[in-house]
PDB file of C-alpha atoms in Angstrom:
ATOM      1  CA  MET T  10      -5.976  15.877 -24.151  1.00  0.00           C
ATOM      2  CA  SER T  11      -4.912  14.632 -27.582  1.00  0.00           C
ATOM      3  CA  PHE T  12      -2.907  11.469 -28.082  1.00  0.00           C
ATOM      4  CA  ASP T  13       0.252  13.540 -28.586  1.00  0.00           C
ATOM      5  CA  GLU T  14      -0.350  15.287 -25.246  1.00  0.00           C
ATOM      6  CA  SER T  15      -0.925  12.118 -23.225  1.00  0.00           C
ATOM      7  CA  PRO T  16       1.587  11.501 -20.469  1.00  0.00           C
ATOM      8  CA  LYS T  17       4.415   9.049 -21.016  1.00  0.00           C
ATOM      9  CA  ARG T  18       3.399   5.812 -19.337  1.00  0.00           C
ATOM     10  CA  CYS T  19       5.081   2.673 -18.195  1.00  0.00           C
ATOM     11  CA  TRP T  20       4.027  -0.558 -19.881  1.00  0.00           C
ATOM     12  CA  TRP T  21       2.022  -1.988 -16.962  1.00  0.00           C
ATOM     13  CA  PRO T  22      -1.226   0.057 -16.973  1.00  0.00           C
ATOM     14  CA  GLY T  23      -2.041  -1.055 -20.505  1.00  0.00           C
ATOM     15  CA  ASP T  24      -5.251   0.547 -21.769  1.00  0.00           C
ATOM     16  CA  ASP T  25      -7.358   0.202 -18.616  1.00  0.00           C
ATOM     17  CA  ALA T  26      -8.717   3.623 -17.630  1.00  0.00           C
ATOM     18  CA  ASP T  27      -8.497   2.945 -13.861  1.00  0.00           C
ATOM     19  CA  TYR T  28      -4.895   1.762 -14.147  1.00  0.00           C
ATOM     20  CA  CYS T  29      -3.973   4.702 -16.397  1.00  0.00           C
ATOM     21  CA  ARG T  30      -5.509   7.211 -13.982  1.00  0.00           C
ATOM     22  CA  TYR T  31      -3.669   5.561 -11.061  1.00  0.00           C
ATOM     23  CA  HIS T  32      -0.411   5.591 -13.035  1.00  0.00           C
ATOM     24  CA  ASP T  33      -0.754   9.215 -14.105  1.00  0.00           C
ATOM     25  CA  GLU T  34      -2.043  10.690 -10.852  1.00  0.00           C
ATOM     26  CA  GLU T  35      -0.562   8.571  -8.061  1.00  0.00           C
ATOM     27  CA  TRP T  36       2.039   5.972  -8.960  1.00  0.00           C
ATOM     28  CA  GLY T  37       5.541   7.268  -8.506  1.00  0.00           C
ATOM     29  CA  HIS T  38       4.403  10.409  -6.690  1.00  0.00           C
ATOM     30  CA  PRO T  39       6.100  10.710  -3.300  1.00  0.00           C
ATOM     31  CA  VAL T  40       3.757  10.424  -0.333  1.00  0.00           C
ATOM     32  CA  VAL T  41       4.692  11.850   3.057  1.00  0.00           C
ATOM     33  CA  ASP T  42       1.286  11.874   4.725  1.00  0.00           C
ATOM     34  CA  ASP T  43       1.037   9.144   7.375  1.00  0.00           C
ATOM     35  CA  THR T  44      -2.636   8.442   6.705  1.00  0.00           C
ATOM     36  CA  ARG T  45      -2.021   7.932   2.987  1.00  0.00           C
ATOM     37  CA  LEU T  46       1.053   5.797   3.675  1.00  0.00           C
ATOM     38  CA  PHE T  47      -0.949   3.655   6.090  1.00  0.00           C
ATOM     39  CA  GLU T  48      -3.711   3.293   3.510  1.00  0.00           C
ATOM     40  CA  LYS T  49      -1.197   2.282   0.853  1.00  0.00           C
ATOM     41  CA  ILE T  50       0.506  -0.403   2.922  1.00  0.00           C
ATOM     42  CA  CYS T  51      -2.854  -1.775   4.099  1.00  0.00           C
ATOM     43  CA  LEU T  52      -4.248  -1.913   0.570  1.00  0.00           C
ATOM     44  CA  GLU T  53      -1.086  -3.660  -0.612  1.00  0.00           C
ATOM     45  CA  GLY T  54      -1.709  -6.250   2.110  1.00  0.00           C
ATOM     46  CA  PHE T  55      -5.289  -6.718   0.924  1.00  0.00           C
ATOM     47  CA  GLN T  56      -4.002  -7.051  -2.642  1.00  0.00           C
ATOM     48  CA  SER T  57      -1.876 -10.085  -1.762  1.00  0.00           C
ATOM     49  CA  GLY T  58      -3.084 -12.897  -4.006  1.00  0.00           C
ATOM     50  CA  LEU T  59      -5.378 -10.576  -5.979  1.00  0.00           C
ATOM     51  CA  SER T  60      -4.975  -8.004  -8.736  1.00  0.00           C
ATOM     52  CA  TRP T  61      -4.181  -4.390  -7.900  1.00  0.00           C
ATOM     53  CA  LEU T  62      -7.048  -3.384 -10.179  1.00  0.00           C
ATOM     54  CA  THR T  63      -9.468  -5.218  -7.859  1.00  0.00           C
ATOM     55  CA  ILE T  64      -8.184  -3.142  -4.949  1.00  0.00           C
ATOM     56  CA  LEU T  65      -8.270   0.130  -6.890  1.00  0.00           C
ATOM     57  CA  ARG T  66     -11.888  -0.454  -7.816  1.00  0.00           C
ATOM     58  CA  LYS T  67     -12.812  -1.122  -4.169  1.00  0.00           C
ATOM     59  CA  ARG T  68     -10.624   1.604  -2.683  1.00  0.00           C
ATOM     60  CA  GLN T  69     -13.477   3.996  -1.872  1.00  0.00           C
ATOM     61  CA  ASN T  70     -15.250   1.165  -0.047  1.00  0.00           C
ATOM     62  CA  PHE T  71     -12.068   0.393   1.900  1.00  0.00           C
ATOM     63  CA  ARG T  72     -11.756   4.057   2.844  1.00  0.00           C
ATOM     64  CA  ALA T  73     -15.321   4.100   4.154  1.00  0.00           C
ATOM     65  CA  ALA T  74     -14.952   0.786   5.992  1.00  0.00           C
ATOM     66  CA  PHE T  75     -11.656   1.783   7.647  1.00  0.00           C
ATOM     67  CA  LEU T  76     -12.684   5.375   8.458  1.00  0.00           C
ATOM     68  CA  GLY T  77     -10.366   6.974   5.942  1.00  0.00           C
ATOM     69  CA  PHE T  78      -7.499   4.840   7.282  1.00  0.00           C
ATOM     70  CA  ASP T  79      -7.259   7.119  10.296  1.00  0.00           C
ATOM     71  CA  ILE T  80      -4.565   5.236  12.203  1.00  0.00           C
ATOM     72  CA  ALA T  81      -5.807   6.025  15.720  1.00  0.00           C
ATOM     73  CA  ARG T  82      -9.411   5.158  14.887  1.00  0.00           C
ATOM     74  CA  VAL T  83      -8.495   1.889  13.149  1.00  0.00           C
ATOM     75  CA  ALA T  84      -6.219   0.949  16.060  1.00  0.00           C
ATOM     76  CA  ALA T  85      -9.290   1.203  18.314  1.00  0.00           C
ATOM     77  CA  PHE T  86     -11.334  -1.293  16.243  1.00  0.00           C
ATOM     78  CA  ASN T  87     -12.483  -4.387  18.124  1.00  0.00           C
ATOM     79  CA  GLU T  88     -14.161  -7.750  17.455  1.00  0.00           C
ATOM     80  CA  VAL T  89     -17.483  -6.067  16.664  1.00  0.00           C
ATOM     81  CA  ASP T  90     -15.721  -4.047  13.957  1.00  0.00           C
ATOM     82  CA  ILE T  91     -14.056  -7.171  12.579  1.00  0.00           C
ATOM     83  CA  GLU T  92     -17.442  -8.900  12.298  1.00  0.00           C
ATOM     84  CA  ARG T  93     -18.911  -5.816  10.609  1.00  0.00           C
ATOM     85  CA  LEU T  94     -16.062  -5.729   8.098  1.00  0.00           C
ATOM     86  CA  VAL T  95     -16.239  -9.462   7.356  1.00  0.00           C
ATOM     87  CA  LEU T  96     -19.835  -8.853   6.238  1.00  0.00           C
ATOM     88  CA  ASP T  97     -18.994  -5.766   4.119  1.00  0.00           C
ATOM     89  CA  THR T  98     -19.358  -6.856   0.486  1.00  0.00           C
ATOM     90  CA  GLY T  99     -17.663  -3.658  -0.698  1.00  0.00           C
ATOM     91  CA  ILE T 100     -14.230  -4.770   0.515  1.00  0.00           C
ATOM     92  CA  ILE T 101     -12.128  -7.925   0.498  1.00  0.00           C
ATOM     93  CA  ARG T 102     -13.729  -9.879   3.361  1.00  0.00           C
ATOM     94  CA  HIS T 103     -10.654 -11.791   4.464  1.00  0.00           C
ATOM     95  CA  ARG T 104     -10.703 -12.003   8.262  1.00  0.00           C
ATOM     96  CA  GLY T 105      -6.919 -12.304   8.474  1.00  0.00           C
ATOM     97  CA  LYS T 106      -6.331  -9.216   6.351  1.00  0.00           C
ATOM     98  CA  ILE T 107      -8.939  -7.248   8.272  1.00  0.00           C
ATOM     99  CA  SER T 108      -7.393  -8.224  11.613  1.00  0.00           C
ATOM    100  CA  SER T 109      -3.965  -7.450  10.184  1.00  0.00           C
ATOM    101  CA  THR T 110      -5.054  -3.912   9.281  1.00  0.00           C
ATOM    102  CA  ILE T 111      -6.178  -3.296  12.854  1.00  0.00           C
ATOM    103  CA  ASN T 112      -2.994  -4.809  14.259  1.00  0.00           C
ATOM    104  CA  ASN T 113      -0.870  -2.776  11.858  1.00  0.00           C
ATOM    105  CA  ALA T 114      -2.630   0.425  12.936  1.00  0.00           C
ATOM    106  CA  LYS T 115      -1.474  -0.286  16.490  1.00  0.00           C
ATOM    107  CA  ARG T 116       2.044  -1.009  15.230  1.00  0.00           C
ATOM    108  CA  ALA T 117       1.956   2.162  13.079  1.00  0.00           C
ATOM    109  CA  ARG T 118       1.275   4.222  16.191  1.00  0.00           C
ATOM    110  CA  GLU T 119       4.378   2.687  17.761  1.00  0.00           C
ATOM    111  CA  LEU T 120       6.454   3.616  14.694  1.00  0.00           C
ATOM    112  CA  GLN T 121       5.085   7.159  14.848  1.00  0.00           C
ATOM    113  CA  LYS T 122       6.185   7.451  18.464  1.00  0.00           C
ATOM    114  CA  GLU T 123       9.632   6.041  17.713  1.00  0.00           C
ATOM    115  CA  PHE T 124      10.377   7.840  14.426  1.00  0.00           C
ATOM    116  CA  GLY T 125       8.083  10.869  14.644  1.00  0.00           C
ATOM    117  CA  SER T 126       6.036   9.676  11.650  1.00  0.00           C
ATOM    118  CA  LEU T 127       5.480   6.726   9.353  1.00  0.00           C
ATOM    119  CA  ALA T 128       6.937   8.866   6.605  1.00  0.00           C
ATOM    120  CA  ALA T 129      10.218   9.252   8.488  1.00  0.00           C
ATOM    121  CA  TYR T 130      10.405   5.480   8.961  1.00  0.00           C
ATOM    122  CA  PHE T 131       9.547   4.456   5.393  1.00  0.00           C
ATOM    123  CA  TRP T 132      11.498   7.189   3.647  1.00  0.00           C
ATOM    124  CA  SER T 133      14.622   6.246   5.600  1.00  0.00           C
ATOM    125  CA  TYR T 134      14.891   3.372   3.100  1.00  0.00           C
ATOM    126  CA  GLU T 135      14.728   5.628   0.023  1.00  0.00           C
ATOM    127  CA  ALA T 136      18.429   5.867  -0.871  1.00  0.00           C
ATOM    128  CA  ALA T 137      18.913   2.104  -0.947  1.00  0.00           C
ATOM    129  CA  GLU T 138      15.790   1.550  -3.053  1.00  0.00           C
ATOM    130  CA  ASN T 139      16.768   4.291  -5.515  1.00  0.00           C
ATOM    131  CA  GLN T 140      20.166   2.683  -5.980  1.00  0.00           C
ATOM    132  CA  GLU T 141      18.543  -0.694  -6.697  1.00  0.00           C
ATOM    133  CA  ARG T 142      16.025   0.867  -9.113  1.00  0.00           C
ATOM    134  CA  THR T 143      18.722   2.761 -11.027  1.00  0.00           C
ATOM    135  CA  ALA T 144      20.572  -0.482 -11.692  1.00  0.00           C
ATOM    136  CA  ARG T 145      17.587  -1.944 -13.624  1.00  0.00           C
ATOM    137  CA  LYS T 146      17.504  -1.345 -17.337  1.00  0.00           C
ATOM    138  CA  SER T 147      14.287  -2.951 -18.636  1.00  0.00           C
ATOM    139  CA  LYS T 148      10.862  -4.226 -17.612  1.00  0.00           C
ATOM    140  CA  GLN T 149      12.257  -7.769 -17.734  1.00  0.00           C
ATOM    141  CA  GLU T 150      14.536  -6.765 -14.860  1.00  0.00           C
ATOM    142  CA  VAL T 151      11.707  -5.544 -12.608  1.00  0.00           C
ATOM    143  CA  PRO T 152      11.799  -7.934  -9.654  1.00  0.00           C
ATOM    144  CA  ALA T 153       9.013  -9.101  -7.365  1.00  0.00           C
ATOM    145  CA  MET T 154      11.086  -7.907  -4.421  1.00  0.00           C
ATOM    146  CA  THR T 155      14.391  -6.204  -3.691  1.00  0.00           C
ATOM    147  CA  PRO T 156      16.914  -6.360  -0.871  1.00  0.00           C
ATOM    148  CA  THR T 157      15.388  -3.110   0.422  1.00  0.00           C
ATOM    149  CA  SER T 158      11.825  -4.455   0.388  1.00  0.00           C
ATOM    150  CA  ALA T 159      13.080  -7.597   2.138  1.00  0.00           C
ATOM    151  CA  ALA T 160      14.743  -5.431   4.802  1.00  0.00           C
ATOM    152  CA  ILE T 161      11.584  -3.361   5.338  1.00  0.00           C
ATOM    153  CA  SER T 162       9.490  -6.524   5.561  1.00  0.00           C
ATOM    154  CA  LYS T 163      11.865  -8.141   8.031  1.00  0.00           C
ATOM    155  CA  ASP T 164      11.939  -5.050  10.233  1.00  0.00           C
ATOM    156  CA  LEU T 165       8.158  -4.558  10.159  1.00  0.00           C
ATOM    157  CA  LYS T 166       7.553  -8.220  11.017  1.00  0.00           C
ATOM    158  CA  LYS T 167      10.029  -7.947  13.886  1.00  0.00           C
ATOM    159  CA  ARG T 168       7.915  -5.023  15.111  1.00  0.00           C
ATOM    160  CA  GLY T 169       4.735  -7.125  14.978  1.00  0.00           C
ATOM    161  CA  TRP T 170       3.286  -6.100  11.594  1.00  0.00           C
ATOM    162  CA  SER T 171       1.561  -8.690   9.404  1.00  0.00           C
ATOM    163  CA  PHE T 172       0.764  -9.063   5.691  1.00  0.00           C
ATOM    164  CA  VAL T 173       3.939  -7.123   4.904  1.00  0.00           C
ATOM    165  CA  GLY T 174       6.055  -9.626   3.009  1.00  0.00           C
ATOM    166  CA  PRO T 175       8.929  -8.516   0.754  1.00  0.00           C
ATOM    167  CA  THR T 176       6.730  -8.472  -2.386  1.00  0.00           C
ATOM    168  CA  THR T 177       4.044  -6.436  -0.608  1.00  0.00           C
ATOM    169  CA  CYS T 178       6.682  -3.996   0.648  1.00  0.00           C
ATOM    170  CA  TYR T 179       8.159  -3.712  -2.854  1.00  0.00           C
ATOM    171  CA  ALA T 180       4.741  -2.918  -4.339  1.00  0.00           C
ATOM    172  CA  PHE T 181       4.172  -0.412  -1.521  1.00  0.00           C
TER     173      PHE T 181
END
């Protein structure tokens, strides 16, 4: 692809090849698959306090460690799995984030039962988020969180989720 044929990009990926690939192939593309949505929200939780690039570069390791983010299988993880994951140098070895992922898998199953799918739950917030996004005019106006991400975070926490603050939900 020549320079003239390169896709129009936002400012944030800069020149980093991993960021550019993520921007061009994933970012902004709607996701309706529950497994991929679960992976995304879990990885955003792991990213808390770190760079997204760190997570992107470890994503394949996370997928292996968490069995492809299969919600039912992760929900069945136990203390032995937590100890195994804490020793896995291929992922972020934060015990709280690992335990949170397992907890959130259990909570995700509850959302699936209540709403039919994670996609149905998360996408129910789409109209409000689109309205907030449309109101922004420049990169200086891109917030760390929005009223919608705060509402999602509050609801998820009420349902027992963890590592899903408003900034994490906005990034998700």
